[in-house]
Coordinates of C-alpha atoms in Angstrom, one line a residue:
M178 CA -55.2 -47.0 -3.6
S179 CA -52.5 -44.7 -5.0
R180 CA -49.4 -46.2 -6.6
P181 CA -46.2 -45.9 -4.5
R182 CA -43.7 -43.3 -5.6
I183 CA -40.1 -44.5 -6.0
L184 CA -37.4 -41.8 -6.6
I185 CA -33.9 -42.8 -7.8
V186 CA -31.2 -40.1 -7.6
G187 CA -28.4 -40.8 -10.2
A188 CA -28.2 -43.0 -13.3
G189 CA -24.8 -44.4 -13.0
F190 CA -24.1 -48.1 -12.7
A191 CA -26.1 -48.5 -9.5
G192 CA -28.9 -46.1 -10.3
Y193 CA -29.4 -47.4 -13.9
R194 CA -29.5 -51.0 -12.7
T195 CA -32.0 -50.1 -9.9
A196 CA -34.3 -48.3 -12.3
R197 CA -34.2 -51.1 -14.9
T198 CA -34.8 -53.9 -12.4
L199 CA -37.6 -52.0 -10.7
S200 CA -39.3 -51.3 -14.0
Q201 CA -39.3 -55.1 -14.7
L202 CA -40.5 -55.9 -11.2
T203 CA -43.3 -53.4 -10.8
R204 CA -44.6 -53.5 -14.4
G205 CA -46.4 -50.1 -14.1
R206 CA -47.7 -50.7 -10.5
A207 CA -45.4 -48.0 -9.1
D208 CA -44.4 -44.5 -10.2
I209 CA -40.7 -44.7 -10.8
T210 CA -38.8 -41.4 -11.3
L211 CA -35.2 -41.1 -12.2
L212 CA -33.4 -37.8 -11.5
N213 CA -30.2 -37.4 -13.4
P214 CA -28.3 -34.5 -15.0
T215 CA -28.0 -36.2 -18.4
D216 CA -30.3 -38.3 -20.5
Y217 CA -27.9 -41.1 -20.9
F218 CA -26.1 -43.8 -18.9
L219 CA -22.3 -43.6 -19.4
Y220 CA -20.3 -46.8 -19.7
L221 CA -17.2 -45.3 -18.1
P222 CA -14.8 -48.3 -18.6
L223 CA -14.6 -47.4 -22.3
L224 CA -14.0 -43.7 -21.8
P225 CA -10.2 -43.9 -22.5
Q226 CA -11.0 -45.2 -25.9
V227 CA -13.2 -42.2 -26.6
A228 CA -10.2 -39.9 -25.6
A229 CA -7.9 -41.9 -27.9
G230 CA -10.2 -41.7 -30.9
V231 CA -11.0 -45.4 -31.0
L232 CA -14.7 -45.0 -30.2
E233 CA -17.1 -42.2 -31.1
P234 CA -18.6 -40.6 -28.0
R235 CA -22.2 -41.8 -28.4
R236 CA -21.0 -45.4 -28.5
V237 CA -20.4 -45.4 -24.7
T238 CA -23.7 -43.8 -23.9
V239 CA -27.1 -45.5 -23.6
S240 CA -30.4 -43.6 -23.8
L241 CA -32.3 -43.6 -20.5
S242 CA -35.7 -43.0 -22.1
D243 CA -35.2 -45.7 -24.7
T244 CA -34.0 -48.4 -22.4
L245 CA -36.1 -47.8 -19.2
P246 CA -39.8 -48.3 -19.9
H247 CA -42.2 -47.2 -17.2
V248 CA -39.6 -44.9 -15.8
R249 CA -40.1 -41.1 -15.8
L250 CA -36.8 -39.2 -16.5
V251 CA -36.3 -35.8 -14.8
L252 CA -33.3 -33.9 -15.9
G253 CA -31.6 -32.1 -13.1
E254 CA -29.2 -32.3 -10.2
A255 CA -30.3 -33.0 -6.6
D256 CA -29.4 -30.0 -4.4
R257 CA -31.1 -30.9 -1.1
I258 CA -32.9 -33.9 0.4
D259 CA -35.6 -33.3 3.1
L260 CA -35.8 -36.7 4.8
D261 CA -38.6 -35.7 7.1
G262 CA -40.7 -34.2 4.3
R263 CA -39.7 -37.0 1.9
T264 CA -38.8 -34.6 -0.8
V265 CA -35.8 -33.9 -3.1
H266 CA -35.1 -30.4 -4.3
Y267 CA -33.2 -30.2 -7.6
T268 CA -32.0 -27.7 -10.2
G269 CA -32.9 -28.3 -13.9
P270 CA -30.6 -27.9 -16.9
E271 CA -31.8 -24.4 -17.5
G272 CA -31.6 -23.3 -13.9
E273 CA -35.2 -23.9 -13.0
G274 CA -35.8 -25.3 -9.5
G275 CA -38.1 -28.3 -8.8
M276 CA -39.2 -30.7 -6.1
L277 CA -39.9 -34.4 -6.2
G278 CA -41.7 -36.4 -3.5
Y279 CA -41.2 -40.0 -2.7
D280 CA -42.3 -43.0 -0.7
R281 CA -39.0 -44.8 -1.4
L282 CA -35.8 -43.1 -2.1
V283 CA -32.7 -44.7 -3.7
L284 CA -29.6 -42.6 -3.4
A285 CA -27.1 -43.6 -6.1
A286 CA -25.4 -40.2 -6.7
G287 CA -22.0 -41.6 -7.4
S288 CA -18.6 -39.8 -6.9
V289 CA -16.4 -37.0 -8.1
N290 CA -12.7 -36.3 -8.6
K291 CA -10.6 -36.6 -5.5
L292 CA -8.6 -33.5 -4.8
L293 CA -5.4 -33.2 -2.8
P294 CA -4.0 -30.0 -1.3
I295 CA -1.3 -29.6 -3.9
P296 CA -0.6 -26.0 -5.2
G297 CA -1.9 -25.5 -8.7
V298 CA -3.9 -28.7 -9.1
A299 CA -7.4 -27.2 -9.1
E300 CA -6.3 -24.5 -11.5
H301 CA -4.4 -26.5 -14.0
A302 CA -5.5 -30.1 -13.9
H303 CA -8.3 -31.8 -15.8
G304 CA -10.0 -34.9 -14.5
F305 CA -11.3 -38.0 -16.4
R306 CA -14.7 -38.7 -15.0
G307 CA -17.2 -37.8 -17.7
L308 CA -17.7 -37.6 -21.4
P309 CA -16.9 -33.8 -21.7
E310 CA -13.5 -34.4 -20.1
A311 CA -12.7 -37.2 -22.6
L312 CA -13.7 -35.0 -25.5
Y313 CA -11.6 -32.1 -24.2
L314 CA -8.6 -34.4 -23.7
R315 CA -8.9 -35.7 -27.3
D316 CA -9.0 -32.2 -28.8
H317 CA -6.3 -30.9 -26.5
V318 CA -3.8 -33.7 -27.2
T319 CA -4.5 -33.4 -31.0
R320 CA -3.9 -29.7 -30.8
Q321 CA -0.6 -30.0 -28.9
V322 CA 0.8 -32.5 -31.4
E323 CA -0.2 -30.3 -34.3
L324 CA 1.3 -27.2 -32.7
A325 CA 4.5 -29.1 -31.8
A326 CA 4.9 -30.2 -35.4
A327 CA 4.8 -26.6 -36.5
A328 CA 7.0 -25.2 -33.7
E329 CA 10.4 -23.9 -34.5
D330 CA 11.6 -23.9 -30.8
P331 CA 12.7 -27.4 -29.8
K332 CA 12.0 -26.6 -26.1
S333 CA 8.4 -25.7 -26.9
C334 CA 8.0 -28.7 -29.1
E335 CA 9.2 -31.0 -26.3
A336 CA 6.9 -29.4 -23.8
R337 CA 3.8 -29.7 -26.0
C338 CA 4.5 -33.4 -26.6
T339 CA 4.9 -34.3 -23.0
F340 CA 1.7 -35.6 -21.4
V341 CA 1.6 -36.4 -17.7
V342 CA -0.9 -38.7 -16.2
V343 CA -1.2 -38.8 -12.4
G344 CA -2.5 -42.0 -10.9
A345 CA -1.5 -45.5 -12.0
G346 CA -4.8 -47.2 -11.2
Y347 CA -7.2 -48.5 -13.8
T348 CA -8.1 -45.2 -15.4
G349 CA -4.7 -43.6 -15.4
T350 CA -3.0 -46.8 -16.7
E351 CA -5.5 -47.1 -19.6
V352 CA -5.3 -43.3 -20.4
A353 CA -1.5 -43.5 -20.7
A354 CA -1.5 -46.7 -22.7
H355 CA -4.1 -45.5 -25.2
G356 CA -2.6 -42.0 -25.3
Q357 CA 0.8 -43.2 -26.3
L358 CA -0.7 -45.1 -29.3
F359 CA -2.8 -42.2 -30.3
T360 CA 0.0 -39.6 -30.3
D361 CA 2.4 -42.0 -32.0
A362 CA -0.1 -42.5 -34.8
Q363 CA -0.4 -38.7 -35.1
V364 CA 3.3 -38.0 -35.4
R365 CA 3.6 -40.5 -38.2
R366 CA 1.4 -38.1 -40.2
H367 CA 2.8 -34.9 -38.7
P368 CA 6.5 -35.6 -38.0
L369 CA 8.1 -33.7 -35.1
R370 CA 11.6 -32.4 -35.1
Q371 CA 14.3 -35.0 -35.7
G372 CA 14.8 -37.3 -32.8
M373 CA 11.6 -36.2 -30.9
R374 CA 8.5 -38.3 -30.2
P375 CA 5.5 -37.9 -27.9
R376 CA 6.3 -38.7 -24.3
W377 CA 3.7 -39.9 -21.8
M378 CA 4.5 -40.0 -18.1
L379 CA 2.6 -42.1 -15.6
L380 CA 3.1 -41.1 -12.0
D381 CA 2.0 -42.7 -8.7
I382 CA 3.1 -42.8 -5.1
A383 CA 2.3 -46.5 -5.1
P384 CA 5.1 -49.0 -5.5
R385 CA 3.8 -50.5 -8.7
V386 CA 1.3 -50.0 -11.5
L387 CA -2.3 -51.2 -10.8
P388 CA -1.7 -51.7 -7.0
E389 CA -5.3 -53.0 -6.7
M390 CA -4.5 -56.1 -8.9
D391 CA -2.2 -59.0 -8.2
E392 CA 1.4 -58.7 -9.0
K393 CA 1.3 -60.8 -12.2
L394 CA -1.2 -58.5 -13.9
S395 CA 0.6 -55.5 -12.5
A396 CA 3.8 -56.7 -14.0
T397 CA 2.1 -57.3 -17.4
A398 CA 0.7 -53.8 -17.5
D399 CA 4.0 -52.3 -16.5
R400 CA 5.9 -54.2 -19.2
V401 CA 3.5 -53.2 -21.9
L402 CA 3.6 -49.6 -20.9
R403 CA 7.4 -49.4 -20.9
E404 CA 7.7 -51.3 -24.2
R405 CA 5.4 -48.8 -25.7
G406 CA 7.6 -45.9 -24.5
V407 CA 5.6 -44.7 -21.5
D408 CA 7.8 -43.2 -18.8
V409 CA 6.5 -45.0 -15.7
R410 CA 7.6 -43.5 -12.4
M411 CA 6.4 -45.2 -9.3
G412 CA 7.0 -43.7 -5.9
T413 CA 6.9 -40.3 -7.4
S414 CA 4.4 -37.5 -6.7
V415 CA 3.9 -33.9 -7.7
K416 CA 4.6 -31.1 -5.4
E417 CA 3.3 -28.2 -7.5
A418 CA 1.6 -27.6 -10.8
T419 CA 2.2 -24.4 -12.8
P420 CA 1.1 -23.1 -16.2
D421 CA 4.5 -24.3 -17.6
G422 CA 4.7 -27.7 -16.0
V423 CA 4.9 -29.7 -12.8
L424 CA 7.4 -30.0 -10.0
L425 CA 7.9 -33.6 -9.0
S426 CA 8.7 -34.8 -5.5
D427 CA 12.2 -35.7 -6.5
G428 CA 12.9 -32.1 -7.4
E429 CA 12.7 -32.5 -11.2
F430 CA 10.6 -29.9 -13.1
V431 CA 8.8 -31.4 -16.1
E432 CA 7.7 -28.9 -18.7
T433 CA 4.4 -29.9 -20.1
R434 CA 1.1 -28.5 -21.3
T435 CA -1.0 -31.5 -20.3
L436 CA -1.7 -33.0 -16.9
V437 CA -4.5 -35.6 -16.5
W438 CA -5.8 -36.2 -13.0
C439 CA -6.7 -39.9 -12.3
V440 CA -5.9 -40.2 -8.6
G441 CA -9.2 -41.6 -7.6
V442 CA -12.6 -40.4 -6.5
R443 CA -14.5 -39.3 -3.5
P444 CA -18.2 -39.8 -2.7
D445 CA -20.8 -37.3 -3.8
P446 CA -21.1 -34.7 -1.1
L447 CA -24.8 -34.9 -1.5
A448 CA -24.8 -37.9 0.8
E449 CA -22.8 -36.1 3.5
S450 CA -25.3 -33.3 3.5
L451 CA -27.9 -35.6 4.9
G452 CA -26.3 -35.4 8.4
L453 CA -26.5 -39.2 8.8
P454 CA -23.7 -41.6 9.9
M455 CA -20.9 -41.7 7.4
E456 CA -17.8 -43.8 6.6
R457 CA -15.1 -41.8 4.9
G458 CA -17.7 -39.7 3.1
R459 CA -20.0 -42.6 2.2
L460 CA -23.4 -43.1 3.7
L461 CA -23.5 -46.0 6.1
V462 CA -26.1 -48.6 5.2
D463 CA -27.2 -52.0 6.4
P464 CA -26.3 -55.1 4.4
D465 CA -29.7 -54.9 2.7
L466 CA -28.8 -51.3 1.6
R467 CA -31.3 -49.5 3.8
V468 CA -30.2 -46.5 5.8
P469 CA -30.4 -47.2 9.5
G470 CA -33.3 -45.4 11.1
R471 CA -34.7 -44.5 7.7
P472 CA -36.4 -47.6 6.3
E473 CA -37.8 -45.7 3.3
V474 CA -34.3 -44.7 2.2
F475 CA -31.8 -47.0 0.3
A476 CA -28.3 -46.2 -0.9
C477 CA -26.0 -48.0 -3.2
G478 CA -22.9 -47.5 -5.4
D479 CA -20.2 -45.0 -4.6
A480 CA -22.4 -43.0 -2.3
A481 CA -22.9 -45.9 0.1
A482 CA -20.6 -47.7 2.5
V483 CA -21.9 -51.2 2.1
P484 CA -20.7 -53.9 4.6
D485 CA -18.5 -56.5 2.9
L486 CA -19.9 -59.8 4.1
E487 CA -17.0 -61.6 2.6
K488 CA -14.6 -59.6 4.6
P489 CA -16.2 -58.8 8.0
G490 CA -15.4 -55.4 9.3
G491 CA -14.7 -53.9 5.8
Y492 CA -16.8 -52.2 3.1
T493 CA -17.1 -52.9 -0.5
P494 CA -14.8 -50.8 -2.8
M495 CA -16.1 -48.0 -5.0
T496 CA -16.2 -49.8 -8.3
A497 CA -18.5 -50.2 -11.2
Q498 CA -19.0 -53.9 -10.7
H499 CA -20.1 -53.5 -7.0
A500 CA -22.4 -50.6 -8.0
W501 CA -24.0 -52.7 -10.8
R502 CA -24.7 -55.6 -8.5
Q503 CA -25.9 -53.4 -5.6
G504 CA -28.3 -51.7 -8.0
K505 CA -30.1 -55.0 -8.5
I506 CA -30.2 -55.8 -4.8
A507 CA -31.5 -52.3 -4.1
A508 CA -34.3 -52.8 -6.6
L509 CA -35.3 -56.2 -5.2
N510 CA -35.4 -54.8 -1.7
V511 CA -37.3 -51.7 -2.6
A512 CA -39.9 -53.9 -4.3
A513 CA -40.0 -56.2 -1.3
S514 CA -40.5 -53.3 1.1
L515 CA -43.6 -52.3 -0.9
G516 CA -45.0 -55.8 -1.1
R517 CA -44.1 -56.1 -4.8
G518 CA -42.0 -58.8 -6.5
G519 CA -43.0 -61.5 -3.9
G520 CA -39.5 -61.6 -2.3
E521 CA -37.9 -60.9 1.0
M522 CA -35.2 -58.4 1.9
R523 CA -31.9 -59.8 1.1
P524 CA -28.3 -58.7 1.9
Y525 CA -25.7 -57.8 -0.6
R526 CA -23.1 -60.5 -1.2
H527 CA -20.5 -60.7 -4.0
R528 CA -17.8 -63.0 -5.4
D529 CA -14.9 -61.7 -7.3
L530 CA -14.6 -63.2 -10.8
G531 CA -11.6 -61.3 -12.0
F532 CA -10.3 -58.1 -13.5
V533 CA -9.7 -56.7 -17.0
V534 CA -7.5 -53.7 -18.1
D535 CA -7.5 -52.6 -21.7
L536 CA -4.0 -51.4 -22.7
G537 CA -4.8 -50.5 -26.3
G538 CA -4.3 -52.3 -29.6
V539 CA -4.5 -56.0 -29.0
K540 CA -2.8 -55.7 -25.5
A541 CA -4.6 -56.1 -22.2
A542 CA -4.2 -57.6 -18.8
A543 CA -6.9 -59.9 -17.3
N544 CA -7.4 -62.7 -14.9
P545 CA -10.9 -64.1 -15.5
L546 CA -11.8 -66.7 -12.8
G547 CA -8.3 -66.2 -11.4
V548 CA -6.5 -67.2 -14.5
P549 CA -3.8 -64.6 -15.4
L550 CA -3.8 -63.7 -19.1
S551 CA -1.8 -61.2 -21.2
G552 CA -1.4 -60.2 -24.9
V553 CA -4.0 -61.1 -27.5
A554 CA -5.8 -63.6 -25.3
A555 CA -6.3 -61.0 -22.6
G556 CA -7.4 -58.4 -25.2
A557 CA -10.1 -60.8 -26.6
V558 CA -11.3 -61.5 -23.1
T559 CA -11.3 -57.8 -22.1
R560 CA -13.3 -56.7 -25.2
G561 CA -15.7 -59.6 -24.9
Y562 CA -16.4 -58.7 -21.3
H563 CA -17.1 -55.1 -22.2
L564 CA -19.5 -56.1 -25.0
A565 CA -21.3 -58.4 -22.6
A566 CA -21.5 -55.8 -19.8
M567 CA -22.8 -52.9 -21.9
P568 CA -26.6 -52.5 -21.7
G569 CA -26.7 -51.3 -25.3
N570 CA -24.7 -50.2 -28.4
R571 CA -22.9 -53.5 -28.6
V572 CA -23.0 -53.7 -32.4
R573 CA -21.9 -50.1 -32.8
V574 CA -19.0 -50.6 -30.4
A575 CA -17.8 -53.7 -32.2
A576 CA -18.1 -51.9 -35.5
D577 CA -15.9 -49.1 -34.3
W578 CA -13.3 -51.6 -33.0
L579 CA -13.3 -53.3 -36.4
L580 CA -12.9 -50.0 -38.3
D581 CA -10.1 -48.9 -36.0
A582 CA -8.2 -52.1 -36.8
V583 CA -8.3 -51.5 -40.5
L584 CA -8.4 -47.7 -40.9
P585 CA -6.3 -44.9 -39.5
R586 CA -7.9 -42.7 -36.8
Q587 CA -9.2 -39.3 -37.6
A588 CA -7.1 -36.9 -35.5
V589 CA -9.1 -33.6 -35.8
Q590 CA -10.1 -31.0 -33.3
L591 CA -13.9 -30.6 -33.0
G592 CA -13.7 -27.7 -30.5
L593 CA -16.8 -28.8 -28.7
V594 CA -15.5 -28.7 -25.2
R595 CA -13.3 -25.9 -23.9
S596 CA -10.9 -25.9 -21.0
W597 CA -13.0 -23.7 -18.8
S598 CA -16.0 -25.9 -19.3
V599 CA -14.4 -28.9 -17.6
P600 CA -12.8 -27.7 -14.3
L601 CA -11.3 -30.3 -12.1
D602 CA -13.1 -29.1 -9.0
T603 CA -16.6 -29.7 -10.1
A604 CA -19.5 -31.5 -8.5
S605 CA -20.8 -32.5 -12.0
P606 CA -18.0 -34.0 -14.2
E607 CA -20.7 -35.5 -16.5
L608 CA -21.8 -32.0 -17.5
A609 CA -19.7 -29.4 -19.5
R610 CA -20.0 -26.0 -18.0
L611 CA -22.0 -23.6 -20.3
P612 CA -21.3 -19.8 -20.7
G613 CA -24.0 -18.0 -18.7
G614 CA -25.5 -21.3 -17.7
P615 CA -26.8 -22.3 -14.3
G616 CA -24.2 -23.0 -11.7
R617 CA -23.2 -26.5 -10.7
R618 CA -22.9 -27.7 -7.2
G619 CA -19.4 -27.4 -5.9
E620 CA -18.0 -25.8 -9.0
A621 CA -15.2 -23.2 -8.8
N622 CA -13.8 -20.9 -11.4
P623 CA -10.5 -19.6 -10.0
P624 CA -8.6 -16.8 -11.8
E625 CA -5.7 -19.1 -12.4
R626 CA -7.9 -21.2 -14.7
R627 CA -8.8 -18.1 -16.7
E628 CA -5.1 -17.4 -17.1
K629 CA -4.5 -21.0 -18.2
D630 CA -7.1 -20.6 -20.8
D631 CA -5.6 -17.4 -22.1
R632 CA -2.2 -19.0 -22.4
E633 CA -3.6 -22.0 -24.3
L634 CA -4.8 -19.6 -26.9
G635 CA -1.7 -17.6 -26.9
Q636 CA -3.4 -14.5 -25.5
V637 CA -3.0 -12.4 -22.4
V638 CA -5.7 -10.1 -21.2
A639 CA -4.2 -6.7 -20.5
G640 CA -7.5 -5.0 -19.5
P641 CA -11.0 -4.4 -20.6
K642 CA -9.9 -2.6 -23.8
A643 CA -6.4 -3.6 -24.5
R644 CA -5.4 -7.1 -25.5
R645 CA -2.0 -8.3 -26.7
R646 CA -0.6 -11.4 -28.1
A647 CA 1.6 -13.7 -26.0
G648 CA 3.5 -16.9 -26.7
H649 CA 1.6 -19.9 -28.0
R650 CA 1.8 -21.6 -24.6
S651 CA -1.0 -23.6 -23.1
G652 CA -1.1 -24.3 -19.4
P653 CA -0.7 -27.8 -18.2
G654 CA -3.2 -29.9 -16.5
A655 CA -1.9 -30.2 -13.0
A656 CA -0.5 -33.2 -11.3
T657 CA -0.5 -34.4 -7.8
P658 CA 0.6 -37.3 -5.8
A659 CA -1.2 -40.3 -7.2
D660 CA -3.5 -42.1 -4.8
A661 CA -2.5 -45.6 -4.1
E662 CA -6.2 -46.3 -3.2
D663 CA -7.4 -45.3 -6.7
T664 CA -9.9 -47.9 -7.7
G665 CA -11.1 -46.1 -10.8
G666 CA -10.2 -47.7 -14.0
T667 CA -11.5 -50.5 -15.9
G668 CA -14.2 -53.0 -15.9
A669 CA -13.6 -56.1 -14.0
T670 CA -15.2 -59.4 -14.9
G671 CA -17.6 -59.5 -12.0
G672 CA -15.0 -58.4 -9.5
T673 CA -13.9 -55.0 -8.3
G674 CA -12.8 -52.9 -11.2
R675 CA -13.2 -49.4 -12.4
T676 CA -13.8 -46.8 -9.8
G677 CA -16.8 -44.6 -9.5
G678 CA -19.1 -47.5 -9.8
D679 CA -22.0 -45.2 -9.9
G680 CA -22.0 -41.5 -10.8
T681 CA -24.9 -39.8 -12.4
G682 CA -24.7 -40.4 -16.0
G683 CA -21.5 -42.4 -15.5
Q684 CA -19.6 -43.8 -12.6
E685 CA -19.0 -41.0 -10.1
D686 CA -20.3 -37.7 -8.3
R687 CA -20.7 -34.0 -7.2
S688 CA -21.8 -31.2 -4.7
G689 CA -21.4 -27.5 -3.6
T690 CA -22.4 -24.2 -5.1
A691 CA -21.4 -22.5 -8.3
Q692 CA -19.1 -19.6 -8.3
G693 CA -19.4 -17.2 -11.1
E694 CA -16.7 -14.6 -11.6
A695 CA -16.9 -11.6 -13.9
D696 CA -13.8 -11.2 -16.0
D697 CA -12.3 -7.7 -16.4
A698 CA -12.2 -8.2 -20.1
R699 CA -16.0 -8.0 -20.1
A700 CA -16.1 -4.6 -18.4
G701 CA -17.7 -1.9 -20.3
G702 CA -19.9 -4.4 -22.2
E703 CA -17.1 -5.8 -24.3
A704 CA -17.5 -9.5 -24.8
A705 CA -14.6 -11.7 -23.8
K706 CA -12.8 -13.4 -26.7
N707 CA -13.7 -17.0 -27.4
Q708 CA -17.0 -16.6 -25.6
P709 CA -20.4 -17.0 -27.3
G710 CA -21.6 -13.6 -28.5
G711 CA -18.1 -12.2 -28.3
E712 CA -15.0 -12.1 -30.5
A713 CA -13.5 -15.4 -31.5
A714 CA -9.8 -15.9 -30.7
K715 CA -7.3 -15.7 -33.6
Q716 CA -6.0 -19.0 -35.0
Q717 CA -9.3 -20.7 -34.2
P718 CA -11.3 -22.7 -36.8
G719 CA -13.4 -20.5 -38.8
G720 CA -11.1 -17.5 -38.6
E721 CA -11.6 -14.3 -36.8
P722 CA -14.9 -12.5 -37.4
A723 CA -14.9 -8.8 -38.3
R724 CA -14.8 -6.6 -35.2
N725 CA -17.3 -3.9 -34.2
Q726 CA -20.2 -5.9 -35.5
P727 CA -23.6 -5.0 -33.9
T728 CA -24.5 -7.2 -31.0
P729 CA -28.1 -8.5 -31.0
P730 CA -30.1 -7.1 -28.1
P731 CA -30.8 -9.5 -25.2
P732 CA -34.2 -10.7 -24.2
G733 CA -36.4 -8.4 -22.3
D734 CA -35.9 -10.2 -19.0
Q735 CA -32.1 -10.5 -19.3
P736 CA -29.7 -7.6 -18.7
P737 CA -27.2 -6.7 -21.4
P738 CA -23.7 -8.2 -21.2
G739 CA -21.5 -6.2 -18.9
A740 CA -19.1 -6.4 -16.0
D741 CA -21.4 -8.8 -14.1
T742 CA -23.0 -10.7 -17.0
A743 CA -21.6 -13.3 -19.4
P744 CA -22.7 -12.7 -23.0
G745 CA -25.1 -15.2 -24.4
P746 CA -28.8 -16.1 -24.3
V747 CA -28.8 -18.0 -21.0
K748 CA -30.5 -16.1 -18.2
R749 CA -28.6 -17.3 -15.1
P750 CA -25.2 -15.7 -14.6
D751 CA -22.4 -18.1 -14.6
H752 CA -19.2 -16.7 -16.0
P753 CA -16.8 -19.0 -17.8
T754 CA -13.2 -18.1 -17.9
E755 CA -11.9 -16.1 -20.8
G756 CA -10.4 -18.1 -23.6
D757 CA -10.6 -21.8 -24.0
S758 CA -8.7 -24.8 -25.2

């Protein structure tokens, strides 16, 4: 008798827990395959600390191959699911297609950035859903402070040192709290003009910070933010985002070069493509996490609308804690449906144990078991919870925290992630876009983002042969009305906490088709500046290489760079915007 085939789509909180539990239950008596775009599980609650330089990026990742024995890892993104044929079609990291069959399918695809119809948002905003976005934000903030310190124009200095975060949920609150500490430490080493200091703004249409939490914890977080110097504006949204700043709903125009989008998430469109009953973009499931009418299909995490048995008529929120617990129940029920594990199908139930929000330094807000805490005590509980919840790297994380407490942070630009490689409107926030790489589902590359990248480098593209210098202005990330339903933020001690409880490689999702656009600067075979194989932009690390150098010939099965091809060795055409940040 052949072994049953179990396919898990997504390795976020739900998918990772499902794979780990099934591996323990089946003990090699089933073929378990995990389809995920990355080879790691991302512990998303600590991502703000990566952006602020507290933790090194690898500290918040856990290797899938090393921690999931008896599980076959397939790198790729699911494009289409054939429920009748019991197959999943996917695209690999190098653009190759593939197909996987299954006897049991667990859909744990997660979620992606929530977009609102605000002019300029998709073109100028950057989200905070994956490791590439955190690395980009860390570099971008460092660069803006360094440029501001050298700027002679007070107006330019002020704009560069203004950072706007939209969304006062868990993620937005932590990003603003850690960001203020990070930039304050930078200006102590690189003083700005007299009387100036970095300014972080936190916007939300909700009446208070952390609207998902009780009022005591919300008040604690609000007080810490304001004492730290964060400009907290509740009941305020954004009407429009431009390359020079954002227009607020009260009519004020804020000049800024940085806008961080933390207004919440939406389920992965992959679930909606199945044509099954949905609830606000989430796949409706029974309490045992099975899809009605499809007993071989299970869904959990952000992709699933799981009935909340503690609140009849409602559904569990899209949080990491629910996704983690649902992953275990999904694994138990999958094993039970195959006659493995010796158990029966069981419904998903939960009990809230509290919330934690890390505000940077020794400050935090927490209410473990309903006991409200603040200050050092809350900070200790918060970090202790994260160490206990992480499936790996605990010693390394604790070591980084210790080093951060006694040593100054290293504020340097690594230049590993560019602005065009982390668009807001992407179906794969866990993946950085590659020049000439395979397209990602749902990814767009509007001309406005190319213009933003040019401005960030102080360049303006005048045509395929003529380029001229412009001001050293970088476009802002865009802002929008904050979403009062944002549940994405921090870990919660067994309760509902950070949003995106499940994305692939992290806590959230994706979908669509890639859109590659040829830039006019590449016409006539001239490589765009700042692109691989092309001419590096001035003022970038490493200097500007000599012009008119011979370009190595492309492989025989790849056309030479031209108007319709991005330079570089990757075969599939996917054109990044010119310039970067």
